[in-house]
Amino acid sequence: MSPVEREGERLLLLNLLRRWVRISVIWEERLAALPDVRAYVEWQARSGIQVRTSAQVPVPLSVVDNTTAVVGSFADGGSAGRDREENTTVSDCPETVSMLHYLFLGLWDEAKPFSVSVHPSLEKGHAQEVLRMLANGSTDEQIAHRLVVSKRTVSRTVARLLDEMNARSRFEAGAIAARRGYLVATKRAF
């Protein structure tokens, strides 16, 4: 997959995630180990896509809303342009879609979960706490008071987090962080 195609897919996936569509992906282990592919797989996992890896994935396939199946027959990401389109089949036949969904679920059960560390920006400063408070609907003033920092620091942190998470609102950033598992419970002594 070329960088341009990967960026197009990334935008499509972000659009689906913003609509709270659940996405599950299985990557072949040897492909997921390639540096540029691994970075993309990590982005998928951090974006809230459920990612697993398997020693072998027999055929690239997508099942959309249990009504449409897309099957590709190209190897290792395939060739570019028209050849790729000629090697891709789209079906809305209920029996075919059901069979491919069943195949995917079998592969999913055998695949290993792909683990990725917490988003790098959440390791810096108060970002995780800011996200937790955003999810609770706190204002910049409330967050600043709680963390004993300036309102401007909170505003800059919120703007950076919104951008990094591709969120359109403060609440959406908090909700996305919760969905991705960034807001793990922490013990505090008061």
Short mmCIF file of C-alpha atoms in Angstrom, two decimals:
data_model
loop_
_atom_site.label_atom_id
_atom_site.label_comp_id
_atom_site.label_asym_id
_atom_site.label_seq_id
_atom_site.Cartn_x
_atom_site.Cartn_y
_atom_site.Cartn_z
CA MET A 1 0.00 0.00 0.00
CA SER A 2 1.47 3.31 -1.04
CA PRO A 3 1.71 6.26 1.39
CA VAL A 4 -1.04 8.05 -0.56
CA GLU A 5 -3.35 5.02 -0.33
CA ARG A 6 -2.53 4.62 3.37
CA GLU A 7 -3.42 8.28 4.02
CA GLY A 8 -6.71 7.82 2.15
CA GLU A 9 -7.50 4.77 4.24
CA ARG A 10 -6.53 6.64 7.42
CA LEU A 11 -9.02 9.42 6.60
CA LEU A 12 -11.75 6.88 5.86
CA LEU A 13 -11.08 5.07 9.15
CA LEU A 14 -11.11 8.34 11.11
CA ASN A 15 -14.47 9.19 9.56
CA LEU A 16 -15.86 5.81 10.60
CA LEU A 17 -14.42 6.11 14.13
CA ARG A 18 -16.01 9.54 14.55
CA ARG A 19 -19.34 7.89 13.79
CA TRP A 20 -18.52 5.33 16.53
CA VAL A 21 -18.24 2.46 14.04
CA ARG A 22 -16.45 -0.52 15.56
CA ILE A 23 -13.51 -1.63 13.39
CA SER A 24 -11.53 -4.84 13.79
CA VAL A 25 -8.38 -5.61 11.78
CA ILE A 26 -6.10 -8.64 11.53
CA TRP A 27 -2.58 -8.01 10.24
CA GLU A 28 -0.16 -10.69 9.13
CA GLU A 29 2.73 -10.69 11.64
CA ARG A 30 5.49 -10.36 9.03
CA LEU A 31 3.80 -7.31 7.48
CA ALA A 32 3.09 -5.72 10.85
CA ALA A 33 6.81 -6.03 11.67
CA LEU A 34 7.88 -3.79 8.75
CA PRO A 35 8.73 -0.34 10.19
CA ASP A 36 6.39 1.77 8.05
CA VAL A 37 3.54 -0.74 8.35
CA ARG A 38 4.11 -1.09 12.11
CA ALA A 39 3.76 2.66 12.56
CA TYR A 40 0.44 2.50 10.70
CA VAL A 41 -0.75 -0.52 12.74
CA GLU A 42 0.17 1.32 15.96
CA TRP A 43 -1.78 4.35 14.74
CA GLN A 44 -4.79 2.09 14.11
CA ALA A 45 -4.58 0.61 17.61
CA ARG A 46 -4.18 4.04 19.24
CA SER A 47 -7.13 5.34 17.24
CA GLY A 48 -9.49 2.81 18.80
CA ILE A 49 -9.41 0.14 16.11
CA GLN A 50 -9.28 -3.38 17.50
CA VAL A 51 -6.07 -4.87 16.08
CA ARG A 52 -4.79 -8.43 16.18
CA THR A 53 -1.96 -10.22 14.38
CA SER A 54 -1.73 -13.71 12.94
CA ALA A 55 1.08 -15.80 11.47
CA GLN A 56 -0.87 -16.00 8.24
CA VAL A 57 -3.84 -14.12 6.83
CA PRO A 58 -5.09 -16.11 3.82
CA VAL A 59 -6.73 -13.23 1.96
CA PRO A 60 -7.28 -9.50 2.53
CA LEU A 61 -10.97 -9.00 3.25
CA SER A 62 -13.39 -6.50 4.71
CA VAL A 63 -16.94 -7.07 5.90
CA VAL A 64 -18.95 -3.87 6.10
CA ASP A 65 -22.12 -3.73 8.23
CA ASN A 66 -22.67 -7.46 7.64
CA THR A 67 -24.11 -6.54 4.23
CA THR A 68 -21.09 -6.12 1.95
CA ALA A 69 -17.82 -8.02 1.62
CA VAL A 70 -14.68 -6.83 -0.14
CA VAL A 71 -12.09 -9.50 -0.95
CA GLY A 72 -8.66 -8.81 -2.43
CA SER A 73 -6.53 -11.50 -4.02
CA PHE A 74 -3.28 -9.54 -4.24
CA ALA A 75 -0.30 -10.68 -2.22
CA ASP A 76 1.75 -8.50 0.14
CA GLY A 77 -0.37 -5.43 -0.36
CA GLY A 78 -0.64 -6.03 -4.10
CA SER A 79 0.14 -4.00 -7.10
CA ALA A 80 -0.84 -0.45 -7.72
CA GLY A 81 -3.58 1.08 -9.78
CA ARG A 82 -5.86 -0.84 -12.11
CA ASP A 83 -4.38 -4.27 -11.33
CA ARG A 84 -5.43 -3.88 -7.72
CA GLU A 85 -8.99 -3.00 -8.72
CA GLU A 86 -9.12 -6.03 -11.04
CA ASN A 87 -8.02 -8.28 -8.14
CA THR A 88 -10.67 -6.97 -5.78
CA THR A 89 -14.18 -8.40 -5.57
CA VAL A 90 -17.15 -6.73 -3.91
CA SER A 91 -20.17 -8.83 -2.96
CA ASP A 92 -23.50 -8.05 -1.35
CA CYS A 93 -24.73 -11.65 -1.60
CA PRO A 94 -25.96 -12.47 1.94
CA GLU A 95 -24.58 -16.01 1.86
CA THR A 96 -21.13 -14.86 0.71
CA VAL A 97 -21.01 -12.04 3.25
CA SER A 98 -22.08 -14.42 6.02
CA MET A 99 -19.43 -16.98 5.04
CA LEU A 100 -16.67 -14.34 4.93
CA HIS A 101 -17.81 -12.91 8.27
CA TYR A 102 -17.61 -16.40 9.74
CA LEU A 103 -14.10 -16.82 8.25
CA PHE A 104 -13.03 -13.50 9.78
CA LEU A 105 -14.39 -14.46 13.22
CA GLY A 106 -12.46 -17.75 13.08
CA LEU A 107 -9.26 -15.91 12.18
CA TRP A 108 -9.98 -13.32 14.91
CA ASP A 109 -10.30 -15.99 17.60
CA GLU A 110 -6.92 -17.48 16.64
CA ALA A 111 -5.10 -14.13 16.26
CA LYS A 112 -3.08 -12.46 19.02
CA PRO A 113 -4.06 -9.04 20.38
CA PHE A 114 -1.73 -6.29 19.20
CA SER A 115 -0.51 -4.30 22.16
CA VAL A 116 0.61 -0.72 21.93
CA SER A 117 1.76 1.60 24.66
CA VAL A 118 -0.24 4.59 25.76
CA HIS A 119 -0.15 7.47 23.29
CA PRO A 120 3.21 9.27 23.73
CA SER A 121 1.58 12.64 24.45
CA LEU A 122 -0.27 11.13 27.42
CA GLU A 123 3.02 10.35 29.09
CA LYS A 124 3.91 14.05 29.22
CA GLY A 125 2.83 16.17 32.14
CA HIS A 126 -0.83 16.25 33.04
CA ALA A 127 -2.31 15.17 29.68
CA GLN A 128 -4.00 12.03 31.01
CA GLU A 129 -5.59 13.91 33.90
CA VAL A 130 -6.68 16.68 31.52
CA LEU A 131 -8.40 14.09 29.32
CA ARG A 132 -10.09 12.50 32.32
CA MET A 133 -11.43 15.90 33.40
CA LEU A 134 -12.52 16.72 29.83
CA ALA A 135 -14.50 13.49 29.78
CA ASN A 136 -16.22 14.67 32.97
CA GLY A 137 -17.06 18.02 31.39
CA SER A 138 -14.65 20.19 33.38
CA THR A 139 -13.83 23.70 32.18
CA ASP A 140 -10.28 25.00 31.62
CA GLU A 141 -10.58 26.99 34.84
CA GLN A 142 -11.60 23.92 36.83
CA ILE A 143 -8.78 21.85 35.33
CA ALA A 144 -6.22 24.60 35.99
CA HIS A 145 -7.34 24.93 39.61
CA ARG A 146 -7.25 21.14 40.16
CA LEU A 147 -3.79 20.70 38.58
CA VAL A 148 -2.37 23.94 39.99
CA VAL A 149 -1.33 25.24 36.57
CA SER A 150 -2.34 28.28 34.55
CA LYS A 151 -5.50 28.38 32.46
CA ARG A 152 -3.30 29.10 29.43
CA THR A 153 -1.32 25.88 30.04
CA VAL A 154 -4.56 23.93 30.15
CA SER A 155 -5.85 25.62 26.97
CA ARG A 156 -2.65 24.76 25.10
CA THR A 157 -2.75 21.17 26.35
CA VAL A 158 -6.41 20.81 25.34
CA ALA A 159 -5.72 22.25 21.86
CA ARG A 160 -2.79 19.85 21.37
CA LEU A 161 -4.83 16.85 22.54
CA LEU A 162 -7.78 17.75 20.30
CA ASP A 163 -5.43 17.95 17.34
CA GLU A 164 -3.57 14.71 18.12
CA MET A 165 -6.80 12.78 18.69
CA ASN A 166 -8.58 14.31 15.69
CA ALA A 167 -11.41 15.28 18.02
CA ARG A 168 -13.84 18.06 17.17
CA SER A 169 -14.74 18.93 20.75
CA ARG A 170 -13.39 18.71 24.26
CA PHE A 171 -15.97 16.13 25.26
CA GLU A 172 -15.23 14.03 22.15
CA ALA A 173 -11.52 13.99 23.09
CA GLY A 174 -12.43 12.68 26.54
CA ALA A 175 -14.80 10.10 25.10
CA ILE A 176 -12.22 8.94 22.54
CA ALA A 177 -9.58 8.64 25.27
CA ALA A 178 -11.96 6.54 27.39
CA ARG A 179 -12.81 4.30 24.43
CA ARG A 180 -9.12 3.79 23.63
CA GLY A 181 -8.31 2.85 27.22
CA TYR A 182 -6.12 5.88 27.95
CA LEU A 183 -8.03 6.77 31.10
CA VAL A 184 -6.99 3.98 33.38
CA ALA A 185 -8.03 4.34 36.98
CA THR A 186 -5.29 5.53 39.26
CA LYS A 187 -5.13 5.36 43.03
CA ARG A 188 -4.78 8.65 44.83
CA ALA A 189 -4.18 9.57 48.38
CA PHE A 190 -6.10 12.63 49.59
#
